């Protein structure tokens, strides 16, 4: 269901699009490619005296990671199609190769924040990296589910208790994960 219509007239100002695609590779690894595009809905005067035309991206960057079955990044590469300060921005791309060795499921966002904070990184590439863990989990969900079934693994699925809909005492657990469902605790009434 979309958002309800706005209750007053509006003028568009800024659009940010983030798109992420994932791929199974022939070598048994996976690629996750993220892209961020920013543009204004109006002509934007730049400090250089030029004008950035409405609709033309002033941020357009890409980040690709290659991961293994344990969600460890084995390779990372960044690239820009557009940056507000051109080569001054794009000079940071080799540094994002340092994502290699990080694990997407083990304190990834905090590690990235520490390594690429402030002048050690690009705000937008760092922000783009934050979507990678959940996309990687979605990328490998079906394969991991099949592996667990084949191995007879009966551990509780990791997604349970991960959000309000997947709480153990909720309707989703009762319907789809009955073996993990727990009866809701009744709150005592004060008399």
XYZ file of N, CA and C in Angstrom:
573
model
N 0.848 -1.169 0.000
C 0.000 0.000 0.000
C 0.899 1.240 0.000
N 0.684 2.156 -0.909
C 1.508 3.370 -0.950
C 1.136 4.326 0.180
N 1.965 5.345 0.342
C 1.650 6.391 1.314
C 0.366 7.098 0.912
N -0.355 7.644 1.885
C -1.542 8.421 1.514
C -1.107 9.688 0.791
N -2.000 10.269 -0.015
C -1.641 11.510 -0.711
C -1.277 12.595 0.303
N -0.370 13.509 -0.068
C -0.032 14.591 0.851
C -1.244 15.483 1.082
N -1.260 16.149 2.219
C -2.408 16.994 2.554
C -2.224 18.450 2.125
N -1.147 18.729 1.382
C -0.920 20.072 0.869
C -0.074 19.986 -0.402
N -0.097 21.045 -1.191
C 0.713 21.063 -2.415
C 2.193 21.024 -2.057
N 2.983 20.386 -2.927
C 4.412 20.255 -2.673
C 5.193 20.514 -3.947
N 6.470 20.833 -3.766
C 7.382 21.017 -4.890
C 8.542 20.048 -4.716
N 8.851 19.211 -5.715
C 9.972 18.275 -5.572
C 11.301 19.021 -5.489
N 12.207 18.501 -4.661
C 13.509 19.132 -4.465
C 14.671 18.190 -4.759
N 14.658 17.024 -4.145
C 15.813 16.132 -4.201
C 15.336 14.699 -4.360
N 16.063 13.925 -5.155
C 15.769 12.506 -5.312
C 17.048 11.713 -5.095
N 16.947 10.723 -4.251
C 18.042 9.757 -4.052
C 17.493 8.384 -4.374
N 18.201 7.682 -5.219
C 17.839 6.318 -5.579
C 18.984 5.404 -5.188
N 18.637 4.333 -4.490
C 19.617 3.299 -4.165
C 19.092 2.002 -4.763
N 19.920 1.357 -5.554
C 19.549 0.089 -6.172
C 20.653 -0.913 -5.876
N 20.245 -2.120 -5.554
C 21.212 -3.172 -5.253
C 20.809 -4.431 -6.003
N 21.766 -5.037 -6.677
C 21.564 -6.302 -7.379
C 22.595 -7.302 -6.873
N 22.195 -8.564 -6.865
C 23.139 -9.602 -6.454
C 23.202 -10.682 -7.518
N 24.344 -11.367 -7.544
C 24.614 -12.345 -8.594
C 25.351 -13.549 -8.014
N 24.964 -14.740 -8.456
C 25.737 -15.947 -8.164
C 26.828 -16.038 -9.224
N 28.044 -16.268 -8.793
C 29.188 -16.347 -9.707
C 29.500 -17.806 -10.018
N 30.159 -18.029 -11.133
C 30.545 -19.383 -11.521
C 31.585 -19.998 -10.588
N 32.298 -19.175 -9.839
C 33.346 -19.690 -8.945
C 32.845 -20.011 -7.540
N 31.503 -19.974 -7.329
C 30.951 -20.313 -6.023
C 30.822 -19.130 -5.077
N 31.207 -17.953 -5.519
C 31.069 -16.742 -4.709
C 29.861 -15.952 -5.209
N 29.587 -14.827 -4.540
C 28.466 -13.970 -4.908
C 28.944 -12.530 -5.013
N 28.388 -11.814 -5.972
C 28.629 -10.374 -6.088
C 27.367 -9.640 -5.659
N 27.567 -8.569 -4.902
C 26.489 -7.663 -4.544
C 26.919 -6.289 -5.045
N 26.117 -5.708 -5.929
C 26.435 -4.416 -6.518
C 25.400 -3.385 -6.092
N 25.888 -2.314 -5.487
C 25.015 -1.242 -5.003
C 25.316 0.038 -5.773
N 24.277 0.809 -6.016
C 24.392 2.048 -6.772
C 23.580 3.134 -6.079
N 24.153 4.324 -5.970
C 23.474 5.478 -5.387
C 23.481 6.615 -6.402
N 22.304 7.214 -6.621
C 22.176 8.361 -7.522
C 21.404 9.460 -6.813
N 21.966 10.670 -6.814
C 21.303 11.867 -6.284
C 21.148 12.877 -7.403
N 19.984 13.505 -7.467
C 19.825 14.652 -8.361
C 18.803 15.611 -7.777
N 18.878 16.844 -8.211
C 17.958 17.898 -7.783
C 16.857 18.076 -8.835
N 15.723 18.559 -8.402
C 14.607 18.828 -9.306
C 14.686 20.249 -9.865
N 15.757 20.941 -9.588
C 15.952 22.323 -10.046
C 17.406 22.483 -10.473
N 17.666 23.486 -11.252
C 19.051 23.798 -11.635
C 19.802 24.232 -10.387
N 20.954 23.613 -10.142
C 21.724 23.857 -8.923
C 23.006 24.615 -9.249
N 23.132 25.872 -8.784
C 24.393 26.599 -8.984
C 25.507 25.934 -8.171
N 26.650 25.696 -8.809
C 27.785 25.056 -8.144
C 28.808 26.121 -7.750
N 29.647 25.806 -6.801
C 30.678 26.735 -6.333
C 31.632 27.133 -7.456
N 31.788 26.255 -8.438
C 32.679 26.533 -9.562
C 32.104 27.586 -10.510
N 30.843 27.942 -10.314
C 30.179 28.882 -11.209
C 29.334 28.178 -12.257
N 29.539 26.874 -12.420
C 28.722 26.102 -13.352
C 27.333 25.881 -12.742
N 26.427 25.414 -13.563
C 25.083 25.067 -13.100
C 24.854 23.585 -13.364
N 24.479 22.870 -12.317
C 24.119 21.458 -12.448
C 22.654 21.417 -12.875
N 22.366 20.954 -14.099
C 20.978 20.954 -14.581
C 20.065 20.046 -13.751
N 18.839 20.460 -13.597
C 17.835 19.643 -12.911
C 17.795 18.257 -13.542
N 17.735 17.229 -12.704
C 17.638 15.853 -13.182
C 18.958 15.185 -13.525
N 20.042 15.950 -13.606
C 21.349 15.352 -13.900
C 22.011 14.954 -12.577
N 22.435 13.703 -12.454
C 23.023 13.262 -11.184
C 24.281 14.054 -10.810
N 24.345 14.456 -9.547
C 25.581 15.041 -9.029
C 26.304 14.051 -8.131
N 25.619 13.033 -7.659
C 26.226 11.855 -7.047
C 25.758 10.665 -7.870
N 26.693 9.857 -8.315
C 26.357 8.591 -8.961
C 27.546 7.677 -8.709
N 27.361 6.768 -7.795
C 28.462 5.914 -7.385
C 28.038 4.462 -7.303
N 29.028 3.596 -7.404
C 28.807 2.154 -7.405
C 29.755 1.506 -6.392
N 29.271 0.439 -5.805
C 30.083 -0.334 -4.872
C 29.767 -1.808 -5.121
N 30.801 -2.586 -5.433
C 30.627 -4.026 -5.622
C 31.463 -4.758 -4.592
N 30.817 -5.711 -3.948
C 31.553 -6.611 -3.063
C 31.363 -8.035 -3.573
N 32.369 -8.844 -3.357
C 32.302 -10.271 -3.634
C 32.392 -10.965 -2.285
N 31.436 -11.863 -2.014
C 31.387 -12.517 -0.706
C 31.436 -14.028 -0.850
N 31.861 -14.658 0.248
C 31.873 -16.118 0.282
C 30.653 -16.611 1.055
N 30.575 -17.915 1.254
C 29.420 -18.523 1.902
C 29.257 -18.099 3.362
N 30.332 -17.632 3.993
C 30.257 -17.184 5.380
C 29.973 -15.680 5.478
N 29.663 -15.028 4.352
C 29.369 -13.600 4.279
C 30.604 -12.731 4.506
N 31.770 -13.289 4.255
C 33.002 -12.517 4.348
C 33.297 -11.907 2.978
N 33.648 -10.632 2.991
C 33.968 -9.937 1.752
C 35.367 -10.354 1.315
N 35.478 -10.899 0.112
C 36.785 -11.308 -0.404
C 37.355 -10.265 -1.363
N 36.506 -9.393 -1.883
C 36.963 -8.335 -2.770
C 35.926 -7.217 -2.773
N 36.395 -5.987 -2.897
C 35.494 -4.835 -2.969
C 36.073 -3.813 -3.933
N 35.201 -3.183 -4.684
C 35.630 -2.149 -5.626
C 34.550 -1.070 -5.676
N 34.999 0.179 -5.774
C 34.089 1.320 -5.863
C 34.384 2.101 -7.137
N 33.363 2.794 -7.634
C 33.525 3.614 -8.841
C 32.503 4.741 -8.816
N 32.836 5.819 -9.517
C 31.940 6.970 -9.633
C 31.626 7.235 -11.100
N 30.375 7.608 -11.367
C 29.994 8.179 -12.653
C 29.851 9.686 -12.526
N 29.522 10.164 -11.323
C 29.394 11.609 -11.078
C 29.712 11.883 -9.615
N 30.424 12.977 -9.387
C 30.772 13.399 -8.034
C 30.867 14.925 -8.036
N 30.422 15.578 -6.975
C 30.382 17.043 -6.984
C 31.757 17.694 -7.106
N 32.791 17.031 -6.608
C 34.136 17.608 -6.660
C 35.078 16.752 -7.513
N 34.473 16.063 -8.490
C 35.212 15.303 -9.496
C 36.325 14.450 -8.902
N 37.563 14.610 -9.378
C 38.678 13.765 -8.955
C 38.976 13.874 -7.463
N 38.570 14.958 -6.830
C 38.791 15.086 -5.387
C 37.914 14.090 -4.630
N 36.737 13.834 -5.156
C 35.862 12.807 -4.582
C 36.311 11.410 -4.989
N 36.549 11.236 -6.276
C 36.797 9.890 -6.800
C 38.133 9.300 -6.349
N 39.018 10.104 -5.831
C 40.324 9.619 -5.378
C 40.203 8.599 -4.243
N 39.065 8.542 -3.579
C 38.893 7.646 -2.429
C 38.529 6.214 -2.848
N 38.190 6.001 -4.117
C 37.689 4.675 -4.511
C 38.614 3.513 -4.156
N 39.936 3.617 -4.323
C 40.773 2.460 -3.969
C 40.678 2.084 -2.489
N 40.426 3.053 -1.629
C 40.360 2.778 -0.194
C 39.236 1.815 0.168
N 38.168 1.814 -0.627
C 37.049 0.923 -0.316
C 37.371 -0.537 -0.611
N 38.510 -0.798 -1.187
C 39.007 -2.167 -1.277
C 39.265 -2.747 0.115
N 39.416 -1.859 1.113
C 39.637 -2.290 2.496
C 38.409 -2.953 3.124
N 37.293 -2.960 2.411
C 36.129 -3.717 2.896
C 36.439 -5.215 2.880
N 37.371 -5.631 2.014
C 37.760 -7.047 1.948
C 38.256 -7.498 3.315
N 37.788 -8.662 3.718
C 38.136 -9.211 5.026
C 37.049 -8.981 6.067
N 36.191 -7.996 5.850
C 35.097 -7.745 6.796
C 34.002 -8.785 6.573
N 33.291 -9.100 7.639
C 32.173 -10.021 7.546
C 30.878 -9.220 7.678
N 29.962 -9.444 6.759
C 28.719 -8.674 6.723
C 27.822 -8.920 7.928
N 28.014 -10.040 8.614
C 27.148 -10.383 9.739
C 27.801 -10.141 11.097
N 29.015 -9.643 11.100
C 29.732 -9.453 12.369
C 30.155 -7.993 12.545
N 29.245 -7.205 13.068
C 29.537 -5.805 13.406
C 29.975 -4.988 12.184
N 29.463 -5.347 11.009
C 29.896 -4.730 9.768
C 29.712 -3.214 9.759
N 28.524 -2.747 10.052
C 28.253 -1.313 9.931
C 29.135 -0.494 10.868
N 29.333 -0.958 12.070
C 30.208 -0.228 13.003
C 31.658 -0.244 12.534
N 32.103 -1.375 12.004
C 33.473 -1.471 11.503
C 33.683 -0.516 10.335
N 32.714 -0.471 9.412
C 32.799 0.457 8.278
C 32.814 1.893 8.780
N 31.948 2.188 9.713
C 31.868 3.557 10.263
C 33.198 3.973 10.880
N 33.833 3.071 11.605
C 35.123 3.393 12.212
C 36.218 3.560 11.160
N 36.259 2.665 10.192
C 37.329 2.692 9.209
C 37.203 3.851 8.226
N 35.971 4.215 7.863
C 35.758 5.219 6.821
C 35.075 6.489 7.343
N 35.228 6.779 8.607
C 34.570 7.964 9.160
C 35.264 9.250 8.714
N 34.471 10.275 8.662
C 34.921 11.634 8.353
C 35.817 11.670 7.105
N 37.030 12.162 7.228
C 37.893 12.353 6.056
C 38.556 11.059 5.567
N 38.331 9.944 6.258
C 38.904 8.662 5.832
C 38.053 7.984 4.763
N 36.925 8.586 4.408
C 36.056 7.945 3.430
C 35.147 8.932 2.738
N 34.231 8.404 1.976
C 33.196 9.173 1.279
C 31.881 8.912 2.005
N 31.232 9.964 2.452
C 29.971 9.822 3.178
C 28.982 8.942 2.407
N 28.886 9.162 1.113
C 27.880 8.466 0.322
C 28.238 7.007 0.054
N 29.497 6.710 -0.226
C 29.898 5.309 -0.393
C 29.753 4.542 0.919
N 30.106 5.193 2.021
C 29.960 4.550 3.326
C 28.488 4.265 3.605
N 27.643 5.247 3.359
C 26.206 5.046 3.549
C 25.694 3.930 2.641
N 26.147 3.887 1.417
C 25.740 2.849 0.473
C 26.134 1.457 0.983
N 27.268 1.371 1.632
C 27.720 0.069 2.138
C 26.792 -0.489 3.217
N 26.057 0.380 3.905
C 25.197 -0.073 5.001
C 24.048 -0.970 4.543
N 23.677 -0.927 3.265
C 22.591 -1.786 2.784
C 23.085 -3.194 2.438
N 24.376 -3.396 2.380
C 24.925 -4.663 1.900
C 24.577 -5.879 2.764
N 24.617 -5.807 4.095
C 24.336 -7.025 4.875
C 22.955 -7.620 4.618
N 21.912 -6.796 4.642
C 20.572 -7.358 4.470
C 20.362 -7.880 3.056
N 20.954 -7.235 2.072
C 20.842 -7.737 0.696
C 21.585 -9.066 0.566
N 22.732 -9.184 1.185
C 23.482 -10.444 1.129
C 22.686 -11.582 1.770
N 22.032 -11.297 2.876
C 21.205 -12.324 3.521
C 20.086 -12.749 2.582
N 19.428 -11.782 1.939
C 18.377 -12.122 0.982
C 18.940 -12.906 -0.207
N 20.131 -12.546 -0.627
C 20.776 -13.205 -1.759
C 20.964 -14.691 -1.499
N 21.349 -15.031 -0.291
C 21.706 -16.414 0.008
C 20.617 -17.167 0.773
N 19.462 -16.536 0.973
C 18.409 -17.139 1.801
C 17.936 -18.486 1.265
N 17.639 -18.560 -0.005
C 17.111 -19.801 -0.561
C 18.140 -20.925 -0.487
N 19.383 -20.618 -0.837
C 20.425 -21.636 -0.790
C 20.628 -22.130 0.641
N 20.680 -21.223 1.590
C 20.896 -21.626 2.980
C 19.715 -22.441 3.498
N 18.498 -22.073 3.085
C 17.313 -22.826 3.491
C 17.392 -24.256 2.961
N 17.755 -24.403 1.693
C 17.876 -25.732 1.097
C 18.960 -26.557 1.786
N 20.087 -25.927 2.078
C 21.175 -26.637 2.763
C 20.731 -27.115 4.137
N 19.997 -26.267 4.860
C 19.523 -26.650 6.199
C 18.555 -27.814 6.113
N 17.653 -27.772 5.140
C 16.692 -28.872 4.985
C 17.399 -30.178 4.646
N 18.343 -30.122 3.721
C 19.084 -31.326 3.312
C 19.886 -31.903 4.468
N 20.395 -31.038 5.335
C 21.200 -31.497 6.461
C 20.345 -31.890 7.675
N 19.030 -31.688 7.571
C 18.164 -31.993 8.707
C 18.360 -31.028 9.863
N 18.832 -29.843 9.561
C 19.088 -28.818 10.582
C 17.759 -28.318 11.131
N 17.571 -28.452 12.433
C 16.310 -28.042 13.049
C 16.470 -26.836 13.975
N 17.569 -26.091 13.787
C 17.744 -24.879 14.595
C 16.683 -23.843 14.227
N 16.364 -23.002 15.190
C 15.387 -21.937 14.953
C 15.877 -21.026 13.832
N 15.032 -20.692 12.849
C 15.431 -19.785 11.775
C 15.894 -18.440 12.333
N 16.970 -17.905 11.755
C 17.587 -16.693 12.288
C 16.652 -15.495 12.262
N 15.704 -15.460 11.318
C 14.864 -14.276 11.190
C 13.847 -14.135 12.314
N 13.537 -15.237 13.007
C 12.597 -15.136 14.117
C 13.165 -14.246 15.208
N 12.310 -13.388 15.734
C 12.679 -12.384 16.738
C 13.482 -11.236 16.129
N 13.535 -11.168 14.795
C 14.291 -10.111 14.126
C 13.494 -8.845 13.877
N 12.162 -8.939 13.950
C 11.314 -7.752 13.807
C 9.980 -8.042 14.479
N 9.132 -7.009 14.557
C 7.880 -7.163 15.306
C 6.973 -8.231 14.696
N 6.945 -8.376 13.375
C 6.088 -9.381 12.748
C 6.567 -10.799 13.032
N 7.871 -10.953 13.268
C 8.443 -12.282 13.465
C 8.727 -12.603 14.935
N 7.979 -11.959 15.825
C 8.149 -12.293 17.248
C 7.577 -13.691 17.507
N 8.151 -14.391 18.449
C 7.773 -15.785 18.688
C 6.343 -15.947 19.177
N 5.786 -14.910 19.796
C 4.409 -15.013 20.292
C 3.399 -14.359 19.346
N 3.784 -14.171 18.098
C 2.914 -13.512 17.132
C 2.247 -14.470 16.160
N 1.345 -13.897 15.380
C 0.556 -14.682 14.432
C 1.403 -15.311 13.322
N 2.470 -14.625 12.887
C 3.318 -15.183 11.829
C 4.019 -16.448 12.334
N 4.551 -16.391 13.538
C 5.195 -17.579 14.102
C 4.181 -18.709 14.264
N 2.990 -18.382 14.729
C 1.961 -19.405 14.908
C 1.619 -20.082 13.583
N 1.483 -19.287 12.502
C 1.084 -19.848 11.210
C 2.219 -20.531 10.458
N 3.386 -19.890 10.414
C 4.461 -20.392 9.551
C 5.583 -21.118 10.291
N 5.734 -20.877 11.571
C 6.796 -21.508 12.374
C 6.202 -22.059 13.672
N 5.186 -22.909 13.588
C 4.492 -23.343 14.810
C 5.398 -24.035 15.819
N 6.467 -24.682 15.342
C 7.361 -25.368 16.284
C 8.141 -24.382 17.155
N 8.194 -23.113 16.752
C 8.921 -22.095 17.504
C 7.974 -21.121 18.205
N 6.696 -21.273 17.982
C 5.703 -20.368 18.568
C 5.656 -20.527 20.077
N 5.525 -19.414 20.781
C 5.323 -19.430 22.226
C 4.047 -18.649 22.542
N 3.301 -19.148 23.500
C 2.063 -18.490 23.893
C 2.382 -17.136 24.499
N 1.631 -16.096 24.100
C 1.893 -14.760 24.673
C 1.707 -14.758 26.172
N 2.553 -14.005 26.836
C 2.438 -13.862 28.287
C 1.264 -12.932 28.581
N 0.465 -13.320 29.534
C -0.674 -12.504 29.926
C -0.194 -11.506 30.971
N -0.486 -10.232 30.712
C -0.083 -9.204 31.668
C -1.041 -9.231 32.851
N -0.465 -9.204 34.033
C -1.266 -9.231 35.251
C -2.007 -7.901 35.384
N -3.296 -8.021 35.770
C -4.095 -6.811 35.976
C -3.938 -6.333 37.396
N -3.796 -5.049 37.543
C -3.741 -4.461 38.879
C -5.170 -4.202 39.335
N -5.496 -4.668 40.536
C -6.846 -4.458 41.049
C -6.832 -3.506 42.192
